[in-house]
Amino acid sequence: MTTTPPDPAGPDPAPDADAHPGAHARPGSAPGPVRVRPCRAADLEPLERYLPSPGRTRRHAARFDRQERGLAAFLTAWADDVPVGTAQILWQGCAAPEVRARFPGCPELNGLSVWPPELRSRGIGSALIAAAEERVRAAGHPLIGLGVDDDNHRAAALYARIGYRETGCRYVDRYAYLDDEGVRHEVADPARFLVKELPKGPAAA
């Protein structure tokens, strides 16, 4: 998934390739059914405790601030009051100029993450994707887009199965982060932008 500097997505897990939205957690993974909702201020402390930001990057606080300013929707997945995944919708779309030129005004699903790793392929990522698509549809947008790095073949296969199509729009996903020693790292990953047509629906109230 793509990110918006200086807010790295951190480790980019392949989403739930064999799961479905609303799946219940299996023994040894999450302790209960998964619920997805927008982040609240009180969620920031448990998010950092259970899904720590990489290095010195305050990823969750930055995403919550973006949501508070109306620039994003910061979605969180919970199982028995424990956060197990996050994603965000960037309402202004992908930051890459190549994508903005081709898909102006297309919201981007960004920073999908499920943690810890043993919870992957349990339906959490799929539930986050479905929740993001519904919010974008309800807001009256006909398309939702996302970026996938060229080497993330498992994620690309999932996105194709759930209706995201290749557009031929290529770009470099650039972001930066501070490691545990406070050293800034610049990252540039070749990526491509996928889109999905959404069913028409009433605008959100």
Coordinates of C-alpha atoms in Angstrom, one line a residue:
M1 CA 0.0 0.0 0.0
T2 CA 1.1 3.5 -0.6
T3 CA 1.8 6.1 2.1
T4 CA 1.9 9.9 2.3
P5 CA 5.2 11.3 3.6
P6 CA 6.3 11.4 6.3
D7 CA 3.7 8.8 7.5
P8 CA 5.1 5.4 6.5
A9 CA 2.8 2.4 6.5
G10 CA 5.5 0.4 8.2
P11 CA 5.7 -3.3 7.4
D12 CA 3.3 -3.9 4.6
P13 CA 1.6 -7.3 5.1
A14 CA -0.1 -9.1 2.4
P15 CA -3.8 -8.8 3.1
D16 CA -6.2 -11.6 3.8
A17 CA -5.9 -13.6 0.7
D18 CA -8.2 -16.4 1.8
A19 CA -10.6 -14.6 4.1
H20 CA -13.9 -12.7 3.9
P21 CA -15.2 -9.5 5.6
G22 CA -16.6 -10.0 9.1
A23 CA -14.8 -13.2 9.7
H24 CA -14.5 -14.4 13.3
A25 CA -11.0 -15.0 14.7
R26 CA -9.7 -18.5 14.9
P27 CA -8.2 -20.1 18.0
G28 CA -4.6 -18.8 18.5
S29 CA -5.3 -15.6 16.7
A30 CA -7.7 -12.8 17.7
P31 CA -9.9 -13.7 20.7
G32 CA -13.3 -12.6 19.1
P33 CA -15.2 -11.2 16.2
V34 CA -13.6 -8.3 14.4
R35 CA -15.2 -4.8 14.4
V36 CA -14.1 -1.9 12.2
R37 CA -14.7 1.7 13.2
P38 CA -13.1 5.1 12.8
C39 CA -10.3 5.9 15.3
R40 CA -11.1 7.9 18.4
A41 CA -8.7 10.0 20.5
A42 CA -8.9 7.4 23.3
D43 CA -7.7 4.7 20.9
L44 CA -4.2 6.2 20.3
E45 CA -2.7 4.8 23.5
P46 CA -3.8 1.1 22.8
L47 CA -2.9 1.5 19.2
E48 CA 0.7 2.4 20.1
R49 CA 0.8 -0.4 22.7
Y50 CA -0.5 -3.2 20.4
L51 CA 0.5 -1.9 17.0
P52 CA 3.5 0.2 17.7
S53 CA 4.6 2.8 15.1
P54 CA 7.9 2.1 13.4
G55 CA 10.9 3.8 15.0
R56 CA 10.1 7.2 16.3
T57 CA 7.3 7.8 13.9
R58 CA 4.0 8.6 15.6
R59 CA 2.0 7.1 12.8
H60 CA -1.4 6.7 14.6
A61 CA -1.4 10.2 16.0
A62 CA -0.5 11.6 12.6
R63 CA -3.4 9.7 10.9
F64 CA -5.8 10.7 13.6
D65 CA -4.9 14.3 13.2
R66 CA -5.4 14.0 9.4
Q67 CA -8.9 12.5 10.2
E68 CA -9.7 15.4 12.5
R69 CA -8.8 17.9 9.8
G70 CA -11.2 16.1 7.4
L71 CA -8.4 14.9 5.1
A72 CA -8.8 11.2 5.9
A73 CA -10.8 8.5 7.6
F74 CA -8.6 6.5 9.9
L75 CA -10.2 3.0 10.3
T76 CA -9.3 0.6 13.1
A77 CA -10.1 -3.1 13.5
W78 CA -10.7 -4.5 17.0
A79 CA -11.2 -7.9 18.6
D80 CA -12.3 -8.0 22.2
D81 CA -11.2 -4.4 22.7
V82 CA -7.7 -5.1 21.3
P83 CA -6.7 -3.3 18.1
V84 CA -5.6 -5.7 15.4
G85 CA -5.4 -3.7 12.2
T86 CA -5.6 -0.2 10.7
A87 CA -6.2 1.5 7.3
Q88 CA -6.9 5.0 6.1
I89 CA -8.9 6.6 3.3
L90 CA -7.1 9.7 1.9
W91 CA -10.0 11.7 0.6
Q92 CA -7.8 13.9 -1.6
G93 CA -6.3 10.8 -3.2
C94 CA -2.8 9.5 -3.8
A95 CA 0.0 12.1 -3.4
A96 CA 1.8 10.9 -6.6
P97 CA 1.4 13.5 -9.4
E98 CA 1.1 10.7 -12.0
V99 CA -1.9 9.3 -10.1
R100 CA -3.5 12.7 -9.5
A101 CA -3.4 13.5 -13.2
R102 CA -5.1 10.3 -14.2
F103 CA -7.5 10.0 -11.3
P104 CA -8.3 13.4 -9.9
G105 CA -10.6 13.2 -6.8
C106 CA -10.3 9.5 -6.4
P107 CA -10.0 8.6 -2.7
E108 CA -7.1 6.2 -1.9
L109 CA -7.2 3.3 0.5
N110 CA -3.8 3.6 2.2
G111 CA -1.6 2.0 4.8
L112 CA -3.5 -1.3 5.3
S113 CA -1.9 -3.2 8.2
V114 CA -2.7 -6.2 10.3
W115 CA -0.7 -7.0 13.4
P116 CA 0.7 -9.2 14.9
P117 CA 1.6 -11.4 11.8
E118 CA -0.2 -14.5 13.1
L119 CA -3.5 -12.6 12.7
R120 CA -3.1 -12.3 8.9
S121 CA -5.4 -14.4 6.6
R122 CA -8.1 -14.2 9.3
G123 CA -10.4 -11.7 7.6
I124 CA -9.1 -8.6 9.3
G125 CA -7.6 -6.9 6.2
S126 CA -10.7 -7.9 4.2
A127 CA -13.0 -6.3 6.8
L128 CA -11.0 -3.1 6.7
I129 CA -11.1 -3.0 2.9
A130 CA -14.9 -3.6 2.9
A131 CA -15.4 -0.8 5.5
A132 CA -13.3 1.6 3.5
E133 CA -15.2 0.9 0.3
E134 CA -18.5 1.4 2.0
R135 CA -17.5 4.8 3.4
V136 CA -16.2 5.9 0.0
R137 CA -19.4 4.7 -1.7
A138 CA -21.6 6.4 0.9
A139 CA -19.7 9.7 0.4
G140 CA -20.8 9.6 -3.3
H141 CA -17.5 8.6 -5.0
P142 CA -17.7 6.3 -8.0
L143 CA -14.2 5.0 -7.6
I144 CA -11.7 3.9 -4.9
G145 CA -8.1 3.4 -5.6
L146 CA -5.0 1.9 -3.9
G147 CA -1.4 1.4 -4.7
V148 CA 0.5 -1.9 -4.6
D149 CA 4.2 -2.3 -4.7
D150 CA 5.6 -4.2 -7.6
D151 CA 7.0 -7.0 -5.4
N152 CA 3.8 -7.5 -3.4
H153 CA 2.3 -10.2 -5.6
R154 CA 0.1 -11.7 -2.9
A155 CA -1.7 -8.4 -2.3
A156 CA -2.1 -7.8 -6.0
A157 CA -3.7 -11.2 -6.5
L158 CA -6.2 -10.4 -3.7
Y159 CA -7.1 -7.0 -5.0
A160 CA -7.7 -8.5 -8.5
R161 CA -10.1 -11.1 -6.9
I162 CA -12.1 -8.5 -5.1
G163 CA -12.6 -6.2 -8.1
Y164 CA -9.6 -3.9 -8.3
R165 CA -8.3 -3.5 -11.9
E166 CA -5.0 -2.6 -13.3
T167 CA -4.9 0.9 -14.8
G168 CA -1.4 1.1 -16.3
C169 CA -0.7 4.0 -14.0
R170 CA 2.8 3.6 -12.5
Y171 CA 4.6 5.8 -10.0
V172 CA 7.2 5.7 -7.2
D173 CA 5.8 5.4 -3.7
R174 CA 8.0 7.8 -1.6
Y175 CA 8.0 8.2 2.1
A176 CA 10.3 8.8 5.0
Y177 CA 10.6 7.6 8.7
L178 CA 12.8 8.0 11.7
D179 CA 14.3 4.8 13.1
D180 CA 14.8 4.1 16.8
E181 CA 18.0 6.2 16.8
G182 CA 16.3 9.2 15.2
V183 CA 17.9 8.7 11.8
R184 CA 15.7 9.7 8.9
H185 CA 15.3 7.1 6.1
E186 CA 14.0 7.9 2.7
V187 CA 12.2 5.1 0.9
A188 CA 11.2 4.9 -2.8
D189 CA 9.3 1.8 -4.0
P190 CA 8.1 1.3 -7.6
A191 CA 4.3 0.8 -7.5
R192 CA 1.1 0.8 -9.6
F193 CA -2.3 2.2 -8.9
L194 CA -5.4 0.0 -9.0
V195 CA -9.0 1.2 -9.0
K196 CA -12.4 -0.3 -8.2
E197 CA -15.8 0.9 -9.4
L198 CA -18.3 1.3 -6.6
P199 CA -22.1 0.9 -6.7
K200 CA -24.0 4.1 -6.7
G201 CA -25.6 5.0 -3.4
P202 CA -26.9 7.9 -1.4
A203 CA -24.4 10.4 -0.1
A204 CA -23.4 10.2 3.5
A205 CA -25.5 12.4 5.8

